[in-house]
mmCIF file of C-alpha atoms and ligand atoms in Angstrom:
data_model
loop_
_atom_site.group_PDB
_atom_site.id
_atom_site.type_symbol
_atom_site.label_atom_id
_atom_site.label_comp_id
_atom_site.label_asym_id
_atom_site.label_seq_id
_atom_site.Cartn_x
_atom_site.Cartn_y
_atom_site.Cartn_z
ATOM 1 C CA UNK A 26 45.310 38.896 39.284
ATOM 2 C CA UNK A 27 47.623 40.922 37.100
ATOM 3 C CA UNK A 28 50.817 39.075 36.470
ATOM 4 C CA UNK A 29 52.975 41.273 34.448
ATOM 5 C CA UNK A 30 55.936 43.373 34.449
ATOM 6 C CA UNK A 31 59.196 42.830 33.011
ATOM 7 C CA UNK A 32 62.446 41.357 33.874
ATOM 8 C CA UNK A 33 63.835 37.961 33.525
ATOM 9 C CA UNK A 34 64.724 34.538 34.511
ATOM 10 C CA UNK A 35 66.098 31.500 32.809
ATOM 11 C CA UNK A 36 66.077 27.873 33.354
ATOM 12 C CA UNK A 37 68.053 25.096 31.892
ATOM 13 C CA UNK A 38 66.538 21.770 31.184
ATOM 14 C CA UNK A 39 67.084 18.726 29.100
ATOM 15 C CA UNK A 40 65.602 15.272 29.115
ATOM 16 C CA UNK A 41 69.033 13.867 29.735
ATOM 17 C CA UNK A 42 69.041 15.478 33.182
ATOM 18 C CA UNK A 43 66.070 13.415 34.196
ATOM 19 C CA UNK A 44 67.624 10.273 32.856
ATOM 20 C CA UNK A 45 70.770 10.680 34.906
ATOM 21 C CA UNK A 46 68.952 11.949 37.976
ATOM 22 C CA UNK A 47 68.610 8.530 39.483
ATOM 23 C CA UNK A 48 72.285 7.920 39.843
ATOM 24 C CA UNK A 49 73.684 11.422 39.768
ATOM 25 C CA UNK A 50 71.804 14.327 41.279
ATOM 26 C CA UNK A 51 72.358 17.175 38.896
ATOM 27 C CA UNK A 52 72.137 20.625 40.396
ATOM 28 C CA UNK A 53 70.056 22.597 37.973
ATOM 29 C CA UNK A 54 70.548 25.905 39.727
ATOM 30 C CA UNK A 55 72.284 28.844 38.155
ATOM 31 C CA UNK A 56 72.864 32.489 38.977
ATOM 32 C CA UNK A 57 72.888 35.420 36.549
ATOM 33 C CA UNK A 58 76.184 37.284 36.568
ATOM 34 C CA UNK A 59 75.182 40.890 35.944
ATOM 35 C CA UNK A 60 78.148 43.217 35.672
ATOM 36 C CA UNK A 61 76.555 46.681 36.004
ATOM 37 C CA UNK A 62 78.516 47.721 39.063
ATOM 38 C CA UNK A 63 81.751 49.693 39.356
ATOM 39 C CA UNK A 64 82.705 48.002 42.610
ATOM 40 C CA UNK A 65 82.302 44.315 41.772
ATOM 41 C CA UNK A 66 84.993 41.700 42.377
ATOM 42 C CA UNK A 67 87.290 40.800 39.485
ATOM 43 C CA UNK A 68 85.938 38.070 37.176
ATOM 44 C CA UNK A 69 88.392 35.448 38.531
ATOM 45 C CA UNK A 70 87.196 36.241 42.078
ATOM 46 C CA UNK A 71 83.584 35.966 40.920
ATOM 47 C CA UNK A 72 84.189 32.542 39.385
ATOM 48 C CA UNK A 73 85.794 31.430 42.662
ATOM 49 C CA UNK A 74 82.734 32.650 44.533
ATOM 50 C CA UNK A 75 80.464 30.554 42.270
ATOM 51 C CA UNK A 76 82.653 27.549 42.990
ATOM 52 C CA UNK A 77 82.788 28.207 46.733
ATOM 53 C CA UNK A 78 78.983 28.245 46.861
ATOM 54 C CA UNK A 79 78.571 25.249 44.537
ATOM 55 C CA UNK A 80 76.707 27.282 41.906
ATOM 56 C CA UNK A 81 77.072 25.158 38.793
ATOM 57 C CA UNK A 82 75.592 27.426 36.143
ATOM 58 C CA UNK A 83 76.198 31.037 35.202
ATOM 59 C CA UNK A 84 74.489 33.349 32.764
ATOM 60 C CA UNK A 85 76.337 36.230 31.154
ATOM 61 C CA UNK A 86 74.379 39.059 29.537
ATOM 62 C CA UNK A 87 77.047 39.683 26.933
ATOM 63 C CA UNK A 88 80.233 37.915 25.854
ATOM 64 C CA UNK A 89 82.465 39.786 28.279
ATOM 65 C CA UNK A 90 85.978 38.532 27.431
ATOM 66 C CA UNK A 91 87.366 38.888 30.972
ATOM 67 C CA UNK A 92 84.485 36.871 32.388
ATOM 68 C CA UNK A 93 84.824 34.190 29.713
ATOM 69 C CA UNK A 94 88.572 34.005 30.286
ATOM 70 C CA UNK A 95 87.998 33.563 34.028
ATOM 71 C CA UNK A 96 85.560 30.719 33.315
ATOM 72 C CA UNK A 97 88.151 28.657 31.431
ATOM 73 C CA UNK A 98 88.545 25.268 33.019
ATOM 74 C CA UNK A 99 85.998 26.061 35.742
ATOM 75 C CA UNK A 100 83.489 23.371 34.740
ATOM 76 C CA UNK A 101 80.715 25.938 35.236
ATOM 77 C CA UNK A 102 78.013 25.726 32.556
ATOM 78 C CA UNK A 103 77.589 29.055 30.810
ATOM 79 C CA UNK A 104 74.587 30.599 29.100
ATOM 80 C CA UNK A 105 75.858 33.436 26.965
ATOM 81 C CA UNK A 106 73.770 36.358 25.742
ATOM 82 C CA UNK A 107 74.358 38.540 22.727
ATOM 83 C CA UNK A 108 73.982 42.245 23.267
ATOM 84 C CA UNK A 109 70.605 43.413 21.997
ATOM 85 C CA UNK A 110 72.359 45.965 19.823
ATOM 86 C CA UNK A 111 74.199 43.138 18.011
ATOM 87 C CA UNK A 112 70.985 41.370 16.977
ATOM 88 C CA UNK A 113 70.522 43.252 13.720
ATOM 89 C CA UNK A 114 73.982 42.448 12.429
ATOM 90 C CA UNK A 115 73.830 38.798 13.559
ATOM 91 C CA UNK A 116 70.469 38.505 11.824
ATOM 92 C CA UNK A 117 71.821 39.939 8.573
ATOM 93 C CA UNK A 118 73.631 36.812 7.314
ATOM 94 C CA UNK A 119 75.255 33.559 8.363
ATOM 95 C CA UNK A 120 78.621 35.159 7.623
ATOM 96 C CA UNK A 121 77.883 38.034 9.994
ATOM 97 C CA UNK A 122 76.786 35.580 12.683
ATOM 98 C CA UNK A 123 79.999 33.633 12.115
ATOM 99 C CA UNK A 124 82.035 36.797 12.546
ATOM 100 C CA UNK A 125 80.236 37.504 15.832
ATOM 101 C CA UNK A 126 80.833 33.934 16.991
ATOM 102 C CA UNK A 127 84.472 33.858 15.891
ATOM 103 C CA UNK A 128 85.183 37.125 17.699
ATOM 104 C CA UNK A 129 83.273 36.545 20.898
ATOM 105 C CA UNK A 130 82.889 32.826 21.510
ATOM 106 C CA UNK A 131 85.387 30.791 19.530
ATOM 107 C CA UNK A 132 88.467 31.892 21.519
ATOM 108 C CA UNK A 133 86.927 30.331 24.643
ATOM 109 C CA UNK A 134 85.021 27.389 23.303
ATOM 110 C CA UNK A 135 87.588 24.668 23.986
ATOM 111 C CA UNK A 136 87.835 25.539 27.683
ATOM 112 C CA UNK A 137 84.467 27.036 28.622
ATOM 113 C CA UNK A 138 81.346 24.862 28.734
ATOM 114 C CA UNK A 139 78.863 27.030 26.833
ATOM 115 C CA UNK A 140 75.499 25.280 26.910
ATOM 116 C CA UNK A 141 73.273 28.013 25.470
ATOM 117 C CA UNK A 142 73.591 31.172 23.434
ATOM 118 C CA UNK A 143 70.721 33.600 23.829
ATOM 119 C CA UNK A 144 70.052 35.894 20.889
ATOM 120 C CA UNK A 145 68.822 39.010 22.664
ATOM 121 C CA UNK A 146 67.206 39.624 26.012
ATOM 122 C CA UNK A 147 63.571 40.751 26.377
ATOM 123 C CA UNK A 148 63.254 42.414 23.001
ATOM 124 C CA UNK A 149 59.839 40.947 22.113
ATOM 125 C CA UNK A 150 57.592 42.813 21.472
ATOM 126 C CA UNK A 151 59.602 45.759 20.215
ATOM 127 C CA UNK A 152 61.641 47.220 17.393
ATOM 128 C CA UNK A 153 64.346 44.566 17.585
ATOM 129 C CA UNK A 154 61.943 41.630 17.772
ATOM 130 C CA UNK A 155 62.058 40.959 14.046
ATOM 131 C CA UNK A 156 65.782 40.207 14.208
ATOM 132 C CA UNK A 157 65.523 37.467 16.807
ATOM 133 C CA UNK A 158 64.439 34.559 14.615
ATOM 134 C CA UNK A 159 66.992 35.160 11.850
ATOM 135 C CA UNK A 160 69.687 35.719 14.514
ATOM 136 C CA UNK A 161 68.821 32.391 16.139
ATOM 137 C CA UNK A 162 68.781 30.645 12.764
ATOM 138 C CA UNK A 163 72.126 32.125 11.696
ATOM 139 C CA UNK A 164 73.815 31.276 14.998
ATOM 140 C CA UNK A 165 72.363 27.776 14.879
ATOM 141 C CA UNK A 166 73.864 27.414 11.440
ATOM 142 C CA UNK A 167 77.258 28.574 12.734
ATOM 143 C CA UNK A 168 77.378 26.239 15.755
ATOM 144 C CA UNK A 169 76.306 23.334 13.566
ATOM 145 C CA UNK A 170 78.982 24.208 11.050
ATOM 146 C CA UNK A 171 81.554 23.990 13.824
ATOM 147 C CA UNK A 172 80.175 20.665 15.048
ATOM 148 C CA UNK A 173 79.080 22.305 18.301
ATOM 149 C CA UNK A 174 75.535 21.004 18.250
ATOM 150 C CA UNK A 175 75.531 20.720 22.067
ATOM 151 C CA UNK A 176 75.203 24.507 22.191
ATOM 152 C CA UNK A 177 71.517 25.403 22.160
ATOM 153 C CA UNK A 178 70.612 28.695 20.502
ATOM 154 C CA UNK A 179 67.589 30.496 21.898
ATOM 155 C CA UNK A 180 66.305 33.837 23.191
ATOM 156 C CA UNK A 181 65.118 35.248 26.519
ATOM 157 C CA UNK A 182 61.615 36.656 26.869
ATOM 158 C CA UNK A 183 59.675 38.403 29.621
ATOM 159 C CA UNK A 184 56.009 37.892 30.488
ATOM 160 C CA UNK A 185 55.272 40.843 28.185
ATOM 161 C CA UNK A 186 55.009 38.248 25.397
ATOM 162 C CA UNK A 187 51.895 36.877 27.079
ATOM 163 C CA UNK A 188 48.372 38.265 27.012
ATOM 164 C CA UNK A 189 46.148 37.850 30.040
ATOM 165 C CA UNK A 190 47.686 34.997 31.977
ATOM 166 C CA UNK A 191 45.195 34.352 34.738
ATOM 167 C CA UNK A 192 44.046 31.680 34.968
ATOM 168 C CA UNK A 193 46.953 29.978 33.162
ATOM 169 C CA UNK A 194 44.741 27.985 30.784
ATOM 170 C CA UNK A 195 43.320 31.070 29.035
ATOM 171 C CA UNK A 196 46.761 32.392 28.161
ATOM 172 C CA UNK A 197 47.770 33.199 24.608
ATOM 173 C CA UNK A 198 50.729 35.141 23.303
ATOM 174 C CA UNK A 199 49.944 38.860 23.250
ATOM 175 C CA UNK A 200 48.863 40.431 19.962
ATOM 176 C CA UNK A 201 51.961 42.626 19.961
ATOM 177 C CA UNK A 202 54.291 39.651 20.409
ATOM 178 C CA UNK A 203 52.590 37.101 18.156
ATOM 179 C CA UNK A 204 54.100 38.251 14.872
ATOM 180 C CA UNK A 205 57.582 37.413 16.143
ATOM 181 C CA UNK A 206 57.229 34.891 18.958
ATOM 182 C CA UNK A 207 55.261 32.281 17.027
ATOM 183 C CA UNK A 208 57.941 31.734 14.386
ATOM 184 C CA UNK A 209 60.578 31.614 17.115
ATOM 185 C CA UNK A 210 58.871 28.972 19.239
ATOM 186 C CA UNK A 211 58.154 26.847 16.153
ATOM 187 C CA UNK A 212 61.810 27.020 15.219
ATOM 188 C CA UNK A 213 62.953 26.160 18.766
ATOM 189 C CA UNK A 214 60.564 23.271 18.876
ATOM 190 C CA UNK A 215 62.240 21.808 15.785
ATOM 191 C CA UNK A 216 65.812 22.630 16.850
ATOM 192 C CA UNK A 217 65.298 21.183 20.341
ATOM 193 C CA UNK A 218 66.465 24.258 22.260
ATOM 194 C CA UNK A 219 64.358 25.539 25.165
ATOM 195 C CA UNK A 220 62.775 28.978 25.328
ATOM 196 C CA UNK A 221 64.199 31.040 28.171
ATOM 197 C CA UNK A 222 61.698 32.961 30.256
ATOM 198 C CA UNK A 223 62.086 35.611 32.929
ATOM 199 C CA UNK A 224 59.536 35.174 35.692
ATOM 200 C CA UNK A 225 59.239 37.574 38.616
ATOM 201 C CA UNK A 226 56.539 36.791 41.162
ATOM 202 C CA UNK A 227 57.883 39.787 43.119
ATOM 203 C CA UNK A 228 56.510 42.232 40.535
ATOM 204 C CA UNK A 229 53.137 40.521 40.438
ATOM 205 C CA UNK A 230 52.966 40.745 44.223
ATOM 206 C CA UNK A 231 54.241 44.313 44.552
ATOM 207 C CA UNK A 232 51.860 45.577 41.853
ATOM 208 C CA UNK A 233 48.746 43.768 43.067
ATOM 209 C CA UNK A 234 48.719 43.262 46.831
ATOM 210 C CA UNK A 235 44.986 42.789 46.776
ATOM 211 C CA UNK A 236 44.951 39.724 44.548
ATOM 212 C CA UNK A 237 48.417 38.217 44.889
ATOM 213 C CA UNK A 238 49.135 36.667 48.257
ATOM 214 C CA UNK A 239 52.650 36.864 49.623
ATOM 215 C CA UNK A 240 52.725 33.136 50.421
ATOM 216 C CA UNK A 241 51.634 32.347 46.851
ATOM 217 C CA UNK A 242 54.409 34.566 45.474
ATOM 218 C CA UNK A 243 57.041 33.095 47.821
ATOM 219 C CA UNK A 244 56.395 29.318 47.642
ATOM 220 C CA UNK A 245 55.233 29.298 51.277
ATOM 221 C CA UNK A 246 51.535 28.510 50.786
ATOM 222 C CA UNK A 247 50.752 25.150 52.341
ATOM 223 C CA UNK A 248 47.968 24.201 49.928
ATOM 224 C CA UNK A 249 46.395 25.132 46.598
ATOM 225 C CA UNK A 250 45.770 28.862 46.128
ATOM 226 C CA UNK A 251 44.629 28.920 42.512
ATOM 227 C CA UNK A 252 42.483 26.261 40.903
ATOM 228 C CA UNK A 253 42.456 26.148 37.103
ATOM 229 C CA UNK A 254 40.217 23.340 35.923
ATOM 230 C CA UNK A 255 41.815 20.152 37.222
ATOM 231 C CA UNK A 256 45.145 21.861 37.918
ATOM 232 C CA UNK A 257 45.930 23.454 41.286
ATOM 233 C CA UNK A 258 48.686 25.893 42.037
ATOM 234 C CA UNK A 259 50.321 26.655 45.354
ATOM 235 C CA UNK A 260 52.893 29.020 43.853
ATOM 236 C CA UNK A 261 52.848 31.747 41.239
ATOM 237 C CA UNK A 262 56.035 30.702 39.464
ATOM 238 C CA UNK A 263 54.550 27.362 38.431
ATOM 239 C CA UNK A 264 51.367 29.123 37.294
ATOM 240 C CA UNK A 265 53.349 31.478 35.044
ATOM 241 C CA UNK A 266 55.351 28.614 33.551
ATOM 242 C CA UNK A 267 52.097 26.798 32.788
ATOM 243 C CA UNK A 268 50.659 29.991 31.270
ATOM 244 C CA UNK A 269 53.526 29.755 28.763
ATOM 245 C CA UNK A 270 52.778 26.093 28.116
ATOM 246 C CA UNK A 271 49.149 26.964 27.395
ATOM 247 C CA UNK A 272 50.142 29.792 25.048
ATOM 248 C CA UNK A 273 52.531 27.464 23.228
ATOM 249 C CA UNK A 274 49.922 24.750 22.930
ATOM 250 C CA UNK A 275 47.526 27.196 21.254
ATOM 251 C CA UNK A 276 50.152 27.675 18.537
ATOM 252 C CA UNK A 277 50.430 23.920 18.076
ATOM 253 C CA UNK A 278 53.769 23.742 19.924
ATOM 254 C CA UNK A 279 53.664 20.965 22.497
ATOM 255 C CA UNK A 280 57.256 19.767 22.819
ATOM 256 C CA UNK A 281 59.142 22.942 23.718
ATOM 257 C CA UNK A 282 60.929 23.080 27.059
ATOM 258 C CA UNK A 283 61.161 26.184 29.193
ATOM 259 C CA UNK A 284 64.115 27.370 31.238
ATOM 260 C CA UNK A 285 63.841 30.133 33.840
ATOM 261 C CA UNK A 286 66.465 32.648 32.730
ATOM 262 C CA UNK A 287 65.773 35.000 35.639
ATOM 263 C CA UNK A 288 63.815 35.095 38.834
ATOM 264 C CA UNK A 289 64.565 36.804 42.091
ATOM 265 C CA UNK A 290 63.439 39.095 44.857
ATOM 266 C CA UNK A 291 65.081 42.395 45.810
ATOM 267 C CA UNK A 292 66.321 42.798 49.378
ATOM 268 C CA UNK A 293 65.778 46.582 49.510
ATOM 269 C CA UNK A 294 64.226 49.493 47.626
ATOM 270 C CA UNK A 295 60.502 49.073 48.262
ATOM 271 C CA UNK A 296 59.855 49.308 51.971
ATOM 272 C CA UNK A 297 58.715 46.212 53.777
ATOM 273 C CA UNK A 298 58.159 44.241 50.545
ATOM 274 C CA UNK A 299 61.873 44.111 49.981
ATOM 275 C CA UNK A 300 63.703 43.024 53.092
ATOM 276 C CA UNK A 301 66.678 40.651 53.211
ATOM 277 C CA UNK A 302 64.406 38.207 55.075
ATOM 278 C CA UNK A 303 61.781 38.161 52.284
ATOM 279 C CA UNK A 304 64.440 37.938 49.581
ATOM 280 C CA UNK A 305 66.066 35.061 51.463
ATOM 281 C CA UNK A 306 62.768 33.155 51.696
ATOM 282 C CA UNK A 307 61.995 33.592 47.997
ATOM 283 C CA UNK A 308 65.426 32.748 46.683
ATOM 284 C CA UNK A 309 66.024 29.790 48.997
ATOM 285 C CA UNK A 310 62.626 28.394 48.016
ATOM 286 C CA UNK A 311 63.464 28.999 44.368
ATOM 287 C CA UNK A 312 66.649 26.961 44.805
ATOM 288 C CA UNK A 313 64.585 24.197 46.414
ATOM 289 C CA UNK A 314 62.098 24.402 43.565
ATOM 290 C CA UNK A 315 64.884 24.002 41.002
ATOM 291 C CA UNK A 316 66.528 21.161 42.939
ATOM 292 C CA UNK A 317 63.228 19.356 43.359
ATOM 293 C CA UNK A 318 63.570 17.895 39.888
ATOM 294 C CA UNK A 319 59.842 18.145 39.234
ATOM 295 C CA UNK A 320 57.802 19.853 36.576
ATOM 296 C CA UNK A 321 54.679 21.974 36.827
ATOM 297 C CA UNK A 322 51.058 20.877 37.311
ATOM 298 C CA UNK A 323 50.528 20.907 33.532
ATOM 299 C CA UNK A 324 53.764 19.106 32.666
ATOM 300 C CA UNK A 325 54.914 17.236 35.762
ATOM 301 C CA UNK A 326 57.507 15.370 33.719
ATOM 302 C CA UNK A 327 59.336 18.480 32.494
ATOM 303 C CA UNK A 328 61.806 19.231 35.259
ATOM 304 C CA UNK A 329 62.101 22.957 35.838
ATOM 305 C CA UNK A 330 65.517 24.501 36.292
ATOM 306 C CA UNK A 331 67.034 27.891 35.889
ATOM 307 C CA UNK A 332 68.793 30.955 37.138
ATOM 308 C CA UNK A 333 68.432 33.350 40.029
ATOM 309 C CA UNK A 334 68.792 37.023 39.292
ATOM 310 C CA UNK A 335 71.394 38.020 40.353
ATOM 311 C CA UNK A 336 74.834 37.367 41.794
ATOM 312 C CA UNK A 337 75.543 40.938 42.981
ATOM 313 C CA UNK A 338 73.879 44.142 43.962
ATOM 314 C CA UNK A 339 74.739 46.366 40.996
ATOM 315 C CA UNK A 340 75.219 50.067 41.687
ATOM 316 C CA UNK A 341 75.103 51.179 38.051
ATOM 317 C CA UNK A 342 71.528 50.059 37.580
ATOM 318 C CA UNK A 343 68.601 52.436 38.250
ATOM 319 C CA UNK A 344 68.310 53.356 41.937
ATOM 320 C CA UNK A 345 65.891 51.440 44.125
ATOM 321 C CA UNK A 346 64.962 47.780 43.807
ATOM 322 C CA UNK A 347 66.922 47.356 40.565
ATOM 323 C CA UNK A 348 70.183 47.756 42.487
ATOM 324 C CA UNK A 349 69.189 45.250 45.138
ATOM 325 C CA UNK A 350 68.532 41.892 43.492
ATOM 326 C CA UNK A 351 71.959 40.536 44.465
ATOM 327 C CA UNK A 352 72.663 37.457 46.544
ATOM 328 C CA UNK A 353 76.044 38.999 47.326
ATOM 329 C CA UNK A 354 77.350 42.425 48.180
ATOM 330 C CA UNK A 355 80.146 43.797 45.983
ATOM 331 C CA UNK A 356 82.634 42.784 48.697
ATOM 332 C CA UNK A 357 81.570 39.137 48.146
ATOM 333 C CA UNK A 358 79.793 38.827 51.489
ATOM 334 C CA UNK A 359 76.311 37.301 51.237
ATOM 335 C CA UNK A 360 73.361 39.705 51.599
ATOM 336 C CA UNK A 361 71.620 36.783 53.343
ATOM 337 C CA UNK A 362 72.362 33.084 53.563
ATOM 338 C CA UNK A 363 71.397 30.670 50.814
ATOM 339 C CA UNK A 364 72.439 27.062 50.361
ATOM 340 C CA UNK A 365 72.743 25.790 46.787
ATOM 341 C CA UNK A 366 73.025 22.063 47.328
HETATM 342 C C1 NAG B 246 79.572 22.937 48.656
HETATM 343 O O1 NAG B 246 79.478 21.517 48.535
HETATM 344 C C2 NAG B 246 80.357 20.820 49.399
HETATM 345 C C3 NAG B 246 80.270 19.349 49.041
HETATM 346 O O2 NAG B 246 78.949 18.923 49.002
HETATM 347 C C4 NAG B 246 79.969 21.118 50.839
HETATM 348 O O3 NAG B 246 80.858 20.446 51.717
HETATM 349 C C5 NAG B 246 80.061 22.628 51.079
HETATM 350 O O4 NAG B 246 79.598 22.941 52.379
HETATM 351 C C6 NAG B 246 79.210 23.375 50.069
HETATM 352 N N1 NAG B 246 79.440 24.811 50.235
HETATM 353 C C7 NAG B 246 78.466 25.657 50.512
HETATM 354 C C8 NAG B 246 78.869 27.091 50.699
HETATM 355 O O5 NAG B 246 77.291 25.330 50.610
HETATM 356 C C1 NAG B 247 78.996 20.698 29.739
HETATM 357 O O1 NAG B 247 77.694 20.706 30.290
HETATM 358 C C2 NAG B 247 76.887 19.696 29.775
HETATM 359 C C3 NAG B 247 75.474 19.920 30.299
HETATM 360 O O2 NAG B 247 75.411 19.620 31.645
HETATM 361 C C4 NAG B 247 77.456 18.353 30.157
HETATM 362 O O3 NAG B 247 76.646 17.336 29.627
HETATM 363 C C5 NAG B 247 78.861 18.232 29.616
HETATM 364 O O4 NAG B 247 79.461 17.052 30.086
HETATM 365 C C6 NAG B 247 79.708 19.402 30.036
HETATM 366 N N1 NAG B 247 80.961 19.370 29.323
HETATM 367 C C7 NAG B 247 82.128 19.524 29.932
HETATM 368 C C8 NAG B 247 83.334 19.495 29.041
HETATM 369 O O5 NAG B 247 82.226 19.704 31.145
HETATM 370 C C1 NAG B 248 53.994 45.982 55.278
HETATM 371 O O1 NAG B 248 53.448 46.900 56.184
HETATM 372 C C2 NAG B 248 52.015 47.000 56.077
HETATM 373 C C3 NAG B 248 51.581 48.148 57.010
HETATM 374 O O2 NAG B 248 52.057 47.930 58.313
HETATM 375 C C4 NAG B 248 51.396 45.658 56.469
HETATM 376 O O3 NAG B 248 49.995 45.739 56.349
HETATM 377 C C5 NAG B 248 51.914 44.586 55.526
HETATM 378 O O4 NAG B 248 51.452 43.324 55.921
HETATM 379 C C6 NAG B 248 53.451 44.579 55.522
HETATM 380 N N1 NAG B 248 53.896 43.669 54.481
HETATM 381 C C7 NAG B 248 54.870 42.806 54.667
HETATM 382 C C8 NAG B 248 55.216 41.934 53.500
HETATM 383 O O5 NAG B 248 55.489 42.707 55.712
HETATM 384 C C1 NAG B 249 58.878 18.895 45.434
HETATM 385 O O1 NAG B 249 58.193 17.876 44.739
HETATM 386 C C2 NAG B 249 57.259 17.181 45.525
HETATM 387 C C3 NAG B 249 56.716 16.045 44.698
HETATM 388 O O2 NAG B 249 56.294 16.488 43.448
HETATM 389 C C4 NAG B 249 56.193 18.138 46.013
HETATM 390 O O3 NAG B 249 55.262 17.458 46.827
HETATM 391 C C5 NAG B 249 56.853 19.266 46.803
HETATM 392 O O4 NAG B 249 55.897 20.211 47.180
HETATM 393 C C6 NAG B 249 57.923 19.927 45.979
HETATM 394 N N1 NAG B 249 58.642 20.916 46.780
HETATM 395 C C7 NAG B 249 58.951 22.125 46.306
HETATM 396 C C8 NAG B 249 59.742 22.992 47.218
HETATM 397 O O5 NAG B 249 58.620 22.507 45.204
#
C-alpha cells in the first residue's frame, strides 16, 4: 500500500483536554481557513460562520491582519502559520523573530486566543527545511520573553517526511527528511509542543485503488483491515498517525504529541472518487473521530484532534480537486451537511 502524497492536516491536543473531558466535553475539531479565493466572504462573515456551525478552532496559513482582527473576542482558538518565505528571516536571529512577532501577532494577542504558531508549512524535505528548527527556537524564545508560554511553537509536515509507512511499525523518517526533522522533533519533545501533521487518506486511496479500500480510507470499515503485529487498524488515518509514532520512537522520541493540521476529501475534480456524498462521509467521520476523544491503537491514551481542510472551495488554487476541498461554497452555503457537535 503506498501511502504518500502531500498536503496537510493538523490536530490539536494536550493532556489537559483529557483531564477536563469528564466534566466538560471539549470539542477538538477545527477547520483550516484557506483564503485563496477571490469570491470568499469577508473575514468577519467567515468568523460568524465558524460560530454558527460551532467550529471552535481555526487555522490560518499566514498572519492575515483582517482575519486576525475579525477573530478578536470570538473565543475561537487560532493556530497561526508563518509564510514559508518568512522562515529564513525568522530563523536568522531572536531579534528578527521578535520583529516578525511584534508586527504580525502582538497587535492581536490580547484579544485573539492563539494556541499555536506554526513555523512553515510542508517545507521538509526541501530547501527551506534547514530554517525550521532555528525559526521554532527563535519564536519560542520570543513567546517566552513575553510570558506567553501557552502559545506552542511548532511546524506542519506532510507524509513526505516518512519513508515506507506500511505497515506502520516499519516506518522511519525518510533519508531526505532526517537531517532536519530529527532535531525538530527532539526540540518539540523538550518544549512540549505537538508536531502538526497533514494526513490525506484521499490521496492514498486515489493513487492506489488496488491496495487501499474505500471503506478503510473513509472510516466505514466495520472491522480490522490491516493487522500490524498486535495492533489492528480499521482506518487509514489512525495507521498513518501510528506510522509517525513509530518513526519518532526510532529516534528515541516517545513523548511527542501529534495534531492533525489538515485532512479532508474533495467533493469534485476526480470523477466518482470525489463526489459531495463521499466528501460528506469522510469529513463527518473525521469529525466523529476527533470528537471521540480516543487515541490510536499504538497510543490509545493520546486523544487525537485536529483540523479539516478546508472551510471554503478556493478558486485561486490549481484547477481540479485542489479547488474543491471546501465544506462551504464561497456564498457560505454548505457543499454538504456536516454537524460539528
Ligand atoms: C451549535 O450548538 C448549539 C448548542 O449546542 C446547537 O443548538 C446548534 O444546533 C448547533 N449548530 C449547528 C449548526 O450544528
Ligand atoms: C484559549 O484556549 C485554551 C486552549 O483551549 C484555553 O485553555 C484558554 O482558556 C483559552 N483562553 C481564552 C482567553 O479563551
Ligand atoms: C467508480 O466507477 C467505477 C467504474 O464504474 C467503479 O468500478 C468504482 O467502484 C466507482 N468508485 C466509486 C468510489 O464509486
Ligand atoms: C470511538 O471510540 C470507541 C472506543 O475506543 C471505538 O470503539 C469507536 O470505534 C470509536 N469511533 C470512532 C468513530 O472512531
